Coordinates of C-alpha atoms in Angstrom, one line a residue:
X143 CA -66.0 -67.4 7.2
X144 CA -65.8 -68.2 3.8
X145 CA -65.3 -72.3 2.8
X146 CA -62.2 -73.7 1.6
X147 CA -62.9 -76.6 -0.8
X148 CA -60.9 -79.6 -2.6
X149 CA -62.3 -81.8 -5.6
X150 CA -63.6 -84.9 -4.4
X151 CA -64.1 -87.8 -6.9
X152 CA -67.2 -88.7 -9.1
X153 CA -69.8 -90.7 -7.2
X154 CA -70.3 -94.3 -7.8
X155 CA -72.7 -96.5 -5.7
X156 CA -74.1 -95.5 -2.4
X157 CA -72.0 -98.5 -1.2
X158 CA -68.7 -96.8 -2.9
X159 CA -67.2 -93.5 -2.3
X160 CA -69.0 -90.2 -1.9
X161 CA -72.6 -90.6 -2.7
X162 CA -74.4 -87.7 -4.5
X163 CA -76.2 -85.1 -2.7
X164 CA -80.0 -85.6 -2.3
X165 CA -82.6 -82.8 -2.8
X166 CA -84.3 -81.1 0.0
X167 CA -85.5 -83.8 1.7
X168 CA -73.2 -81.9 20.8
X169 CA -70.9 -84.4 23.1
X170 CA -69.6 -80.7 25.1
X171 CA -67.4 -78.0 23.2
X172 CA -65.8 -77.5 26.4
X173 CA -64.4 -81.1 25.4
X174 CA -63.0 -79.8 22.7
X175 CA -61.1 -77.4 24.2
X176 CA -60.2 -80.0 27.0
X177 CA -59.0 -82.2 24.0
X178 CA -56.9 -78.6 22.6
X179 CA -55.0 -79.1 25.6
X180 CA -52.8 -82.1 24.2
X181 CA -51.6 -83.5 27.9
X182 CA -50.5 -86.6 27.6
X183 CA -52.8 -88.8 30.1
X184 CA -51.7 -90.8 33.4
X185 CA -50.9 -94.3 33.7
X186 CA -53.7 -96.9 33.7
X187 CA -53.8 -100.3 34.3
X188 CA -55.2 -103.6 32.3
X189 CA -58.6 -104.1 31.2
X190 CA -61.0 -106.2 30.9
X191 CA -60.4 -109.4 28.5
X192 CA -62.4 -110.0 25.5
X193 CA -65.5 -112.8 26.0
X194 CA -67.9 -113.8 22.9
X195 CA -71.7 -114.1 23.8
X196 CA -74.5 -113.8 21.3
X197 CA -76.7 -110.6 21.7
X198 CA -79.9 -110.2 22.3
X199 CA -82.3 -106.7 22.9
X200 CA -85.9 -107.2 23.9
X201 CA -88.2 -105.3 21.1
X202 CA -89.2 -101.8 22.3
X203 CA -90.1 -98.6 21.0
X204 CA -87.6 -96.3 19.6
X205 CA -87.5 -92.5 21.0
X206 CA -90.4 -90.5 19.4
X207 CA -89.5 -89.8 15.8
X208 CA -89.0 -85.6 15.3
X209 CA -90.1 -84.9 11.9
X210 CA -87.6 -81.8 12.5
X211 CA -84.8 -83.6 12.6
X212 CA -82.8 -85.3 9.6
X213 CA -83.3 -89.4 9.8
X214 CA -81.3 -92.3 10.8
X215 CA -80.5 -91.8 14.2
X216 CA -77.4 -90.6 13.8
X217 CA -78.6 -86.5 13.7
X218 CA -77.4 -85.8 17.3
X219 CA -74.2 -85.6 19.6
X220 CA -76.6 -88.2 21.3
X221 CA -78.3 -90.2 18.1
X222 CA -82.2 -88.2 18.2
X223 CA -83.7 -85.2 20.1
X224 CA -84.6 -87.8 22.9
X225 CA -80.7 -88.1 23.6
X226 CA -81.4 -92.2 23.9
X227 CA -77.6 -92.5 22.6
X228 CA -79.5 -95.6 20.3
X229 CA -79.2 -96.3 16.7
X230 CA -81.9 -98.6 14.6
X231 CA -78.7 -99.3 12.7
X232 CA -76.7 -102.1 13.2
X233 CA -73.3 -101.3 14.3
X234 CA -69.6 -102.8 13.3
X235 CA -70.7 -106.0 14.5
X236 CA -68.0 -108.4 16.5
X237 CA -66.1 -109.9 12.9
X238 CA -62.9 -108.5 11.6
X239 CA -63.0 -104.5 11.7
X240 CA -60.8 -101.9 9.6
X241 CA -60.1 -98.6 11.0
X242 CA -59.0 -95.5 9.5
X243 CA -57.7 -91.8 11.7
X244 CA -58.2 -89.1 10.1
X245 CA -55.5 -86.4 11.4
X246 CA -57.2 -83.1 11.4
X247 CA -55.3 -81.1 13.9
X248 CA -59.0 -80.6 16.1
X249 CA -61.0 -81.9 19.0
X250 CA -63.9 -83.4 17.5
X251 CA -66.9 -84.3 19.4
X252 CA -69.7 -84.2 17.0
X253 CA -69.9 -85.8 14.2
X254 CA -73.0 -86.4 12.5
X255 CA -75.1 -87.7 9.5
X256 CA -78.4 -87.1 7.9
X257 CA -80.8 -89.4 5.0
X258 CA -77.9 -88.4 2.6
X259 CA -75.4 -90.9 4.9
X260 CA -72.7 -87.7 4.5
X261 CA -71.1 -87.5 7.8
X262 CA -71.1 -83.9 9.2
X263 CA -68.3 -83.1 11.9
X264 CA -68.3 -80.3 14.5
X265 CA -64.4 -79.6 15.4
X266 CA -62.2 -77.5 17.5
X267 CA -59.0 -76.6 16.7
X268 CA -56.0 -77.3 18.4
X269 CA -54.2 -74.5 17.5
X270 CA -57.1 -71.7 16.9
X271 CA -59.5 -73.3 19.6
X272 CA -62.2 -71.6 17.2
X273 CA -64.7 -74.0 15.7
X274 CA -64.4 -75.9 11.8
X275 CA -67.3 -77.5 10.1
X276 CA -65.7 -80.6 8.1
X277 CA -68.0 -82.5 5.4
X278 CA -66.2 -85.9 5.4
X279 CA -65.9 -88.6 2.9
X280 CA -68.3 -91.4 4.4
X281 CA -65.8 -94.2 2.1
X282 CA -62.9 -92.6 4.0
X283 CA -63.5 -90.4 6.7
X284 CA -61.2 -87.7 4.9
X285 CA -62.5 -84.3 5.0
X286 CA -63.6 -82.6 1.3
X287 CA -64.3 -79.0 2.6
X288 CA -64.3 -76.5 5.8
X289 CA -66.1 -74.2 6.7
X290 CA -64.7 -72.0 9.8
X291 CA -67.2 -70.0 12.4
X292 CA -66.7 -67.5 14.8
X293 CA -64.9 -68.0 18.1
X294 CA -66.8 -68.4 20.9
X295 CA -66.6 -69.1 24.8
X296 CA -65.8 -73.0 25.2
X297 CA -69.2 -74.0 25.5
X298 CA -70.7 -72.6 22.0
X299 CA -71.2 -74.6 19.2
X300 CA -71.0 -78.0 19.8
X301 CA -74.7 -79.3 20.7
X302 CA -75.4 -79.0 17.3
X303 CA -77.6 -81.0 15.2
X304 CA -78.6 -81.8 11.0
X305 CA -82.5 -80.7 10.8
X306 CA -84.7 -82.2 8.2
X307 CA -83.2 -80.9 5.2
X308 CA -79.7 -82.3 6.4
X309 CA -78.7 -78.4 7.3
X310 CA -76.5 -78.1 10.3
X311 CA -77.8 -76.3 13.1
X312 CA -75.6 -74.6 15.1
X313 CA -74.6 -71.3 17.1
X314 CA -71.2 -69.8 17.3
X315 CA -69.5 -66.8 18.4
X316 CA -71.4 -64.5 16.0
X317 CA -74.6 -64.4 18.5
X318 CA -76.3 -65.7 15.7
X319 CA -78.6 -69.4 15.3
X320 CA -77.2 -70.8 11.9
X321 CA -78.6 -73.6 9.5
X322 CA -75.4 -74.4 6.8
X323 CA -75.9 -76.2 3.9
X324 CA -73.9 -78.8 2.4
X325 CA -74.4 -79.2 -1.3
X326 CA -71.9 -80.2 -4.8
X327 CA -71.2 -76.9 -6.9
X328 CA -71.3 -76.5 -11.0
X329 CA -67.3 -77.4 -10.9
X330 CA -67.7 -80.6 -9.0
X331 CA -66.4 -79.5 -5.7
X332 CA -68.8 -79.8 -2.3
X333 CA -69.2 -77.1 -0.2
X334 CA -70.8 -75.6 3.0
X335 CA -72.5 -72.8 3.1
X336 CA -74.3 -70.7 5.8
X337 CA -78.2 -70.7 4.5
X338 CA -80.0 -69.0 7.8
X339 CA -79.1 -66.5 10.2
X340 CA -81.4 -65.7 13.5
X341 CA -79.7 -63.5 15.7
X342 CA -80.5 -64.3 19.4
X343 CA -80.6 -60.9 20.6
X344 CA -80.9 -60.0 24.2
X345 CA -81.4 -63.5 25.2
X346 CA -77.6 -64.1 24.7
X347 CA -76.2 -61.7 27.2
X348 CA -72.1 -60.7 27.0
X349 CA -70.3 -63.6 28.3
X350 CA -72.9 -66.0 27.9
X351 CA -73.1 -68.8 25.1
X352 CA -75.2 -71.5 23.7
X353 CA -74.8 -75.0 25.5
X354 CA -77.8 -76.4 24.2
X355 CA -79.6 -76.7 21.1
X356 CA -82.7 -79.3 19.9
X357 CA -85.9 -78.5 17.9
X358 CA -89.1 -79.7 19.2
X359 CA -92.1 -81.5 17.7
X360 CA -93.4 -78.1 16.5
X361 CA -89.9 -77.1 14.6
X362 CA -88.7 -74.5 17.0
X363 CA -85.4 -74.8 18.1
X364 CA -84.8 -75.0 22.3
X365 CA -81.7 -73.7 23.4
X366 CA -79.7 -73.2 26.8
X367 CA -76.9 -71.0 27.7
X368 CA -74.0 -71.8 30.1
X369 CA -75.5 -69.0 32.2
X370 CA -79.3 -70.9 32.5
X371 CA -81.3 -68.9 30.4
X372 CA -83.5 -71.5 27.9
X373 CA -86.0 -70.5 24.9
X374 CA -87.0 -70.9 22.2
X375 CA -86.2 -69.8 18.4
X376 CA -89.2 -69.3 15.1
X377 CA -86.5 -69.1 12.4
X378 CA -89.3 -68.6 10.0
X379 CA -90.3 -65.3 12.2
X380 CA -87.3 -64.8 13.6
X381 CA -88.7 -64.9 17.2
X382 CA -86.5 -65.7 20.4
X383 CA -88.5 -66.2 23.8
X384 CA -86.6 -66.4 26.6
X385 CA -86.3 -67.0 30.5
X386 CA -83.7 -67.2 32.8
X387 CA -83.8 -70.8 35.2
X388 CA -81.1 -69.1 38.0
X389 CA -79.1 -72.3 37.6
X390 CA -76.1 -72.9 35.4
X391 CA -76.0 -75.1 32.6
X392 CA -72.9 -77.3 31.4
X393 CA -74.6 -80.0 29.5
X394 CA -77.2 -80.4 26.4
X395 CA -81.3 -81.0 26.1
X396 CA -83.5 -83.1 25.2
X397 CA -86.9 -82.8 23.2
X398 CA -89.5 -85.2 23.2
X399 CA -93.6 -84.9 23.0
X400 CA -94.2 -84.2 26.4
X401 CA -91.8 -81.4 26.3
X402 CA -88.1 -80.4 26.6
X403 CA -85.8 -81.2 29.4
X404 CA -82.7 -79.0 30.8
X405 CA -80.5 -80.6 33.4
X406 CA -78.9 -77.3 35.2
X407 CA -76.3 -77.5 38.0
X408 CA -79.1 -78.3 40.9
X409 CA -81.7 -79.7 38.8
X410 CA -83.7 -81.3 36.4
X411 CA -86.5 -79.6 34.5
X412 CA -88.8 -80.3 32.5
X413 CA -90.3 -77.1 29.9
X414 CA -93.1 -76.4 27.4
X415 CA -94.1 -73.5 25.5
X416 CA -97.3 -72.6 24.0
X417 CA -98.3 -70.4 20.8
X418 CA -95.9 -68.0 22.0
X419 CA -93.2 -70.0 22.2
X420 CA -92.2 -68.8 26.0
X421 CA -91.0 -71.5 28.1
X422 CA -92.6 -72.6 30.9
X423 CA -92.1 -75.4 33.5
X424 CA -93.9 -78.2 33.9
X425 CA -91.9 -79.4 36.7
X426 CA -88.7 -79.1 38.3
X427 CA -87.0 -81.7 40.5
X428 CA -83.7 -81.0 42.4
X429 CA -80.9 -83.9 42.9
X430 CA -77.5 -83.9 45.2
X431 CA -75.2 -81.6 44.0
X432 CA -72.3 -83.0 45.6
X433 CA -69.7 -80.9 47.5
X434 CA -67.1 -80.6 44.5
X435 CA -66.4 -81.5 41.5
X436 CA -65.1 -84.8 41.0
X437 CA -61.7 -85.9 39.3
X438 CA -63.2 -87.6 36.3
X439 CA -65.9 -84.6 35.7
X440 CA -66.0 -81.8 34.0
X441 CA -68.1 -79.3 36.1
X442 CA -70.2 -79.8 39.4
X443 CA -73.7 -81.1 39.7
X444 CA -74.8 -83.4 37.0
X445 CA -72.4 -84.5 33.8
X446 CA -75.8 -85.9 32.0
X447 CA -77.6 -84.5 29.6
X448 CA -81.2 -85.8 30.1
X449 CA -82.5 -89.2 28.6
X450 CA -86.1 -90.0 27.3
X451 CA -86.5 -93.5 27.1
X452 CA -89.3 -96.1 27.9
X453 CA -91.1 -99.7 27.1
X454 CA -94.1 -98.1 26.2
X455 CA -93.6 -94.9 24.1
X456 CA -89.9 -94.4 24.2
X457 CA -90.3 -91.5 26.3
X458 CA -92.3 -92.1 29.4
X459 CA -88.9 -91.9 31.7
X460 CA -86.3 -89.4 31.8
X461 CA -82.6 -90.1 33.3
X462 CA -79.6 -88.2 34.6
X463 CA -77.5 -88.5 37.1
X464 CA -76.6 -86.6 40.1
X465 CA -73.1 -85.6 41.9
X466 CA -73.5 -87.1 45.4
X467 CA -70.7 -88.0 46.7
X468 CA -68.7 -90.8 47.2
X469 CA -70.9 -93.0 44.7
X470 CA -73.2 -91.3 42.5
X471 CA -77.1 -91.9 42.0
X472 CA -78.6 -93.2 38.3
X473 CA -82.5 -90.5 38.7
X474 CA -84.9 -92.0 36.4
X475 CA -88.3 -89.8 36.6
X476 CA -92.0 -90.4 35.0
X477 CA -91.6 -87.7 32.7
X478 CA -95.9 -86.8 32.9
X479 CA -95.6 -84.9 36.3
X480 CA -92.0 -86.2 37.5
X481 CA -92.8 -88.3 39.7
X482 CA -89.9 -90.2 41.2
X483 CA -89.4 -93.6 39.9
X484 CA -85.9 -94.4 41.2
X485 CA -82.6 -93.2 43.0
X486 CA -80.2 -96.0 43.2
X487 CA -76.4 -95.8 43.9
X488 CA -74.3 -96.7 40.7
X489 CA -71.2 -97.7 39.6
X490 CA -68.3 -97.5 42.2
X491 CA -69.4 -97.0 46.0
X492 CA -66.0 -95.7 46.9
X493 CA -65.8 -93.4 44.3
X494 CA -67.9 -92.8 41.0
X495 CA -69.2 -90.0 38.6
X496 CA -70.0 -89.7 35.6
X497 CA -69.5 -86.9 32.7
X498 CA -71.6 -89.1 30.1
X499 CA -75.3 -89.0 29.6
X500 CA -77.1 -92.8 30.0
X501 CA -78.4 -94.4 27.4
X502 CA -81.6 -95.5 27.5
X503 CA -84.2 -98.0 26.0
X504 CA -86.8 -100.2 26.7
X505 CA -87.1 -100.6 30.7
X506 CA -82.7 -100.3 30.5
X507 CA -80.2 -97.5 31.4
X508 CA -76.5 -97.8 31.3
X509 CA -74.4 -96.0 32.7
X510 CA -70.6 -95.5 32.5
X511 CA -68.1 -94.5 35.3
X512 CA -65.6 -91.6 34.0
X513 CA -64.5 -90.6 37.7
X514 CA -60.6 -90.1 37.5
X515 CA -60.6 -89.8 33.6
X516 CA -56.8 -88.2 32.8
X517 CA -58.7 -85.1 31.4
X518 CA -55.7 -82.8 30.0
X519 CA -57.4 -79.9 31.6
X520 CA -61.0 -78.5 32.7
X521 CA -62.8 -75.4 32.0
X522 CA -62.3 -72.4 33.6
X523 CA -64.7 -72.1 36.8
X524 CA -64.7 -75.5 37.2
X525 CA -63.2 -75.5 40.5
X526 CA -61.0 -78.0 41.8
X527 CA -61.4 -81.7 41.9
X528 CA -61.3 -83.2 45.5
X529 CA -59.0 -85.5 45.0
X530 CA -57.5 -84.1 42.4
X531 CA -56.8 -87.2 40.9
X532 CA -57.9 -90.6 40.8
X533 CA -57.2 -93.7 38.8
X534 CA -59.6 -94.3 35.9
X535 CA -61.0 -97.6 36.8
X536 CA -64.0 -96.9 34.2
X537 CA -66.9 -100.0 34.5
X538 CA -70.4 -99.6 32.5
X539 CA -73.6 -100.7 34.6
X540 CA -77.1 -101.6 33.8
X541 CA -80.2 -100.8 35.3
X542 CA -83.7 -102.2 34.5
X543 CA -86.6 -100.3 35.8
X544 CA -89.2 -102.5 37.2
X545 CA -92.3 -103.4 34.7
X546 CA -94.7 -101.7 36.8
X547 CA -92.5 -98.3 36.8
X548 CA -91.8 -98.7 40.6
X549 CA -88.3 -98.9 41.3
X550 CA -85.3 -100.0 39.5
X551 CA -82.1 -102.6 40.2
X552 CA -78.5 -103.3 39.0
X553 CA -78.9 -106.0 35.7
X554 CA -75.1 -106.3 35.5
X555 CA -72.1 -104.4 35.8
X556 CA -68.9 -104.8 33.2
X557 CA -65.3 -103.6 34.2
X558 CA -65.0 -102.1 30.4
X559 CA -63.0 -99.1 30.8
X560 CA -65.5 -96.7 28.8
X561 CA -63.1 -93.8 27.2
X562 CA -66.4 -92.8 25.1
X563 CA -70.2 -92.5 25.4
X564 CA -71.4 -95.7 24.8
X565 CA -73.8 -96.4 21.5
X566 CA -76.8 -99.4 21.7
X567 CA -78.1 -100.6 18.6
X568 CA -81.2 -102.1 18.6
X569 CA -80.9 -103.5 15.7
X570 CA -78.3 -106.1 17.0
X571 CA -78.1 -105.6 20.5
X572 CA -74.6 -104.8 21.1
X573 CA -73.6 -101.9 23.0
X574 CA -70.1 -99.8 21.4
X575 CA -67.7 -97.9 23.0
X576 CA -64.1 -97.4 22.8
X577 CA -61.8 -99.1 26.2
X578 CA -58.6 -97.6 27.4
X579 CA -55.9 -99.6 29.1
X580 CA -52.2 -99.0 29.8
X581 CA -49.8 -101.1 28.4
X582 CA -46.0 -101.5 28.7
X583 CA -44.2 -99.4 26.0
X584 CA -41.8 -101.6 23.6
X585 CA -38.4 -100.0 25.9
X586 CA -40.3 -100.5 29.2
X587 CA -39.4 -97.3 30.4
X588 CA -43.1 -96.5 31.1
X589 CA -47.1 -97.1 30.5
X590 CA -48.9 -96.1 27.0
X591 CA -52.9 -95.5 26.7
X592 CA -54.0 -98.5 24.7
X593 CA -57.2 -97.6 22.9
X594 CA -59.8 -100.0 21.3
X595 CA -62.9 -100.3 19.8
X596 CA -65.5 -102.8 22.0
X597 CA -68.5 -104.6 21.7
X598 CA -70.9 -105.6 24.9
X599 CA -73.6 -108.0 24.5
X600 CA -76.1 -105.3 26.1
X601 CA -78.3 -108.2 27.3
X602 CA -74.9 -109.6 29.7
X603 CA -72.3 -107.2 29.4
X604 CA -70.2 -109.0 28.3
X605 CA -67.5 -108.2 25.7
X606 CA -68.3 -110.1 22.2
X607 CA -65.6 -107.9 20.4
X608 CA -62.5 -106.1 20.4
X609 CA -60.4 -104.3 17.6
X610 CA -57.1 -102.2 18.5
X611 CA -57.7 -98.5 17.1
X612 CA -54.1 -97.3 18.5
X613 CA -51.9 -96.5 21.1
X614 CA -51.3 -93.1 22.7
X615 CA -53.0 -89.8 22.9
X616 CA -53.7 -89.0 19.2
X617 CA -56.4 -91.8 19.4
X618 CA -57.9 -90.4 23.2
X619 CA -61.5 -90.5 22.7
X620 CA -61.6 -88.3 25.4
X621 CA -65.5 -89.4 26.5
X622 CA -66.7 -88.1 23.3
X623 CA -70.2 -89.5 21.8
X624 CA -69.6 -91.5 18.8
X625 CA -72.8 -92.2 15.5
X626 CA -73.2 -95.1 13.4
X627 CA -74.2 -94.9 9.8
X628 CA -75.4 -97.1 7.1
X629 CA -72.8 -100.2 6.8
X630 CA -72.2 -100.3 10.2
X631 CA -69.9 -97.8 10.0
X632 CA -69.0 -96.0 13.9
X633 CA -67.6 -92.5 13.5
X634 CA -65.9 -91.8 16.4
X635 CA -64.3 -88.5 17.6
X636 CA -60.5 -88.0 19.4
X637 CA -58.4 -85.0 20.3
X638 CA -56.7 -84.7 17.4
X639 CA -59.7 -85.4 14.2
X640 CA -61.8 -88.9 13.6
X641 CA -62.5 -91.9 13.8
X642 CA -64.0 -94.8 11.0
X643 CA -64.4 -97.8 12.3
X644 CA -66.2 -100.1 9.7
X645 CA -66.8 -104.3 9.1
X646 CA -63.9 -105.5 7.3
X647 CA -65.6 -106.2 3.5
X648 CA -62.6 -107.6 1.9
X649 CA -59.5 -109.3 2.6
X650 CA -57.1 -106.5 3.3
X651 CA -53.9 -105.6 5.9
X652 CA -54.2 -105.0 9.5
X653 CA -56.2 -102.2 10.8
X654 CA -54.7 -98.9 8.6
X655 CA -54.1 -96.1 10.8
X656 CA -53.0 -92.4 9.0

C-alpha cells in the first residue's frame, strides 16, 4: 500500500494549475467492476435533438449542511450526506465546452473534491479489479499520485466520502474504516497517505463488505454492508455498534438531522442512534420488490440510494424508488414518521427501472430511466434479468410534490438518454448528465455509442446544451454519478478513467480528447 508519486508543477493562481494544499480546515463499486468488464455495448438508436431555453430554479433550501463533511457540495458519490445529487455551484453552463479524458486503465465512479477544489477519485482497475486512490490535477484532470488499497468483494470501497479536513473516508479489503490524507511533501511532490485506521471487527463478518458509508450530524460515521448489517463508527474511541436489518443492501445512505436512511432490498428505513451509538429504527416502510431483476439494473429491489430533499428544510421528504414491475414507482415519504406522501408510476409504463438515485430539491424529483442499459456484465448473485435484454430508450422525468405535501404529479418528461446520474445546480438551474446514442460508424458496417455531455433547463426539460465527449466505449459513463467544482468544471467518471468537462475560457481547438 505504499503511494507512488510524480512531481507536479509549482502552483500559480487558484484559477491556474494545481492550487496549494490548505491547512486543516460512492456511485456503486460493483460498477466498477461492471465497467472492468470492457464489453462493448449494444446498438442504440438516435436521441433527442438539442433545444435552447433559459433556466430557471425556484429558490429553496439546500440539504442540511454537515459540519462533518468537507464543503462545496461536491464531497459525495451524490454531492452531500443528504444524497440530493445538487451542487450550489454553477455548472459548465450551455456556451462552448472543452473536454479532456484522462486514460487511467480503471472504472471510476467517485470522484470527489473538498474546500481545497483538489479533485479526489475512487477507481477500480481494469486489470487488478482492486481499488486506486488518484489525486488529480483540477487544471487537467491528470493524476499526480496513487495510492492502492486492499482488494475487496465488489461492493467495498466506493461510497466513500472527503470529511472536514478533506481526508478520504473509505473502507477496503483490509476490514479496516480509513481517513487518507492528501498533502505536498518537503521535495515538492503530493502524496496520499493513510492517517486513521478503525478496524470494524465483528460487525464485518467473512464475506461481507462495506456498501455504505456517511457521517452524521454528530461526526460518527453510518455504514452498511452488502449483507444488511448498519452501525455506526467513534473513530476517536474506536467504537463500532452494530445490528443486523435481515435485508440485503446493494446501494449507499443517506444522513440528514432527522436521522440516517438505508434503502435494503425490501425496504426503506429510517435509523437513529443515541449516546451509544446503536442504531435503532425510527421507522421502516416496505415497497414492491418486483419479481426479477430488470435488464437495465443492477440487483433486485430498489437501484436508489435514498434522497432527503424538501421546500422547507431541505430534508423534510425522502425518495427512492421501488422495482415493480412493468413501470416502476417514484416513493417519496415525510421523513418525521414516514408517512406516505406519494407512489406514482414513472418513466416508461411498458417497461422502466431505474439503477440511479433521484435528485431532489425544493418540491422536485427527477428521475432517470436506465432499464435495458448495455451493462457489460452484473454482479454475481444478481440473478437473471427477465428479459434479458431490452433496448436503452433512457428518458428523465420530473415530479413536483404538491405544496401541501399531499400527493405528487408528472412536471415533464424529456426523451434524454441519461448514461449518468444526473447533477442540478441551483445555482443556474440546469440539470447535467451525459446522453448516449448510436450512430452510423464512418464504413457503415455497424452502430457506435455516441456519448455527450447535456444540459436540461430543469424548469422544462428541455435541452439548452450539447457538447460531443466521444464515441465508443472508452467514454461509457456507465450510470456513474458525476461532481462539479469551482469554474464550472463537471468531473465525470467512465470505464476506463475521467472525465473534465469545463467552459471553454479561451479560443482554442475542438474539444481535446487523450
Amino acid at each position: 500500500m505504499s503511494p507512488r508519486t510524480v512531481p507536479v508543477p509549482v502552483p500559480v493562481s487558484a484559477a491556474g494549475a494545481f492550487p496549494a494544499r490548505r491547512g486543516a480546515a460512492s456511485r456503486r463499486l460493483r460498477l466498477a467492476a461492471v465497467a472492468a468488464a470492457l464489453v462493448t455495448a449494444a446498438p442504440l438508436t438516435a436521441g433527442t435533438a438539442a433545444a435552447t431555453s433559459p433556466a430557471a430554479a425556484a429558490p429553496s433550501p439546500a440539504p442540511p449542511a454537515n459540519p462533518y463533511l468537507a464543503p462545496g457540495g461536491a464531497a459525495a458519490m451524490h454531492g452531500d450526506s443528504a444524497s440530493s445529487d445538487t451542487t450550489p455551484l454553477a455548472g459548465p453552463g450551455t456556451g462552448s465546452l472543452t473536454s479532456r479524458r484522462t486514460a487511467l486503465q480503471s472504472a471510476c465512479p467517485t470522484v470527489l473534491a473538498g474546500s481545497d477544489g483538489i479533485p479526489v477519485a475512487v477507481c477500480t482497475g481494469m486489470f487488478d479489479r482492486a481499488p486506486h486512490v488518484h489525486l488529480l490535477d483540477p487544471a487537467t484532470g491528470d493524476s499526480v499520485t496513487t495510492l492502492d488499497l486492499e482488494k475487496s468483494s465488489i461492493l467495498g470501497g466506493i461510497y466513500s466520502y472527503l470529511d472536514h479536513l478533506d481526508r478520504l473516508v473509505v473502507a477496503d479489503g483490509s476490514g479496516d474504516l480509513l481517513r487518507i490524507a492528501h498533502h505536498r511533501g518537503a521535495d515538492g511532490r503530493w502524496q496520499l497517505r493513510i492517517v486513521e485506521r478503525t478496524p470494524f471487527g465483528p460487525a464485518l463478518a467473512e464475506g461481507d463488505s462495506v456498501v455504505g458509508l456517511a457521517p452524521d450530524l454528530r461526526g460518527r460515521v453510518w455504514f452498511a454492508t452488502a449483507l444488511g448489517v448498519v452501525g455506526t463508527v467513534d473513530t476517536a474511541t474506536g467504537a463500532v455498534r452494530h445490528r443486523a436489518l435481515g435485508e440485503g443492501v446493494a446501494n449507499s445512505i443517506s444522513t440528514a438531522p432527522g436521522g440516517t436512511a438505508v434503502a435494503t432490498d425490501r425496504a426503506l428505513h429510517l435509523l437513529t442512534a443515541g449516546d451509544d451509538g446503536v442504531p435503532r429504527t425510527e421507522w421502516r416502510r416496505a415497497y414492491d420488490q418486483g419479481p426479477h431483476r430488470k435488464p437495465g439494473r443492477l440487483s433486485r429491489g430498489t437501484g436508489s440510494t435514498p434522497t432527503f430533499f424538501g421546500p422547507r428544510t431541505g430534508a423534510e421528504y425522502l425518495a427512492i424508488t421501488d422495482n415493480a414491475a412493468a413501470q416502476e414507482k417514484l416513493i417519496v415519504l415525510a421523513a418525521d414518521g414516514g408517512r406516505t406522501v406519494c407512489e406514482l408510476p414513472v418513466l416508461a409504463a411498458d417497461g422502466s427501472g431505474t439503477e440511479n438515485s433521484p435528485v431532489g430539491y425544493g418540491n422536485s424529483v427527477y428521475v432517470a430511466d436506465t432499464y435495458g442499459y448495455p451493462y457489460p456484465a452484473v454482479p454475481d448473485g444478481a440473478g437473471d434479468a427477465v428479459p434479458a435484454t431490452a433496448p436503452f430508450r433512457g428518458g428523465v422525468t420530473r415530479v413536483d410534490v404538491d405544496a401541501d405535501g399531499e400527493g405528487c404529479a408528472v412536471k415533464w418528461t424529456s426523451a434524454v438518454r441519461s448514461a449518468a446520474v444526473p447533477k442540478l445546480s441551483v445555482a443556474d438551474g440546469r440539470l447535467y448528465t451525459v446522453e448516449r446514442t448510436g450512430v452510423i460508424d464512418p464504413a457503415r458496417t455497424g452502430i457506435l455509442d455516441r456519448f455527450d455531455a447535456v444540459s436540461l433547463d430543469s424548469a422544462t426539460g428541455r435541452v439548452t446544451g450539447r457538447h460531443h465527449l466521444g464515441t465508443g466505449f472508452l467514454f461509457d459513463t456507465l450510470q456513474m454519478a458525476g461532481n462539479v467544482t469551482a469554474g464550472g468544471v463537471l468531473w465525470q467518471g467512465t470505464v476506463t478513467g475521467i472525465l473534465r468537462i469545463a467552459p471553454r475560457t479561451a479560443p482554442t481547438n475542438a474539444s481535446t480528447t487523450s
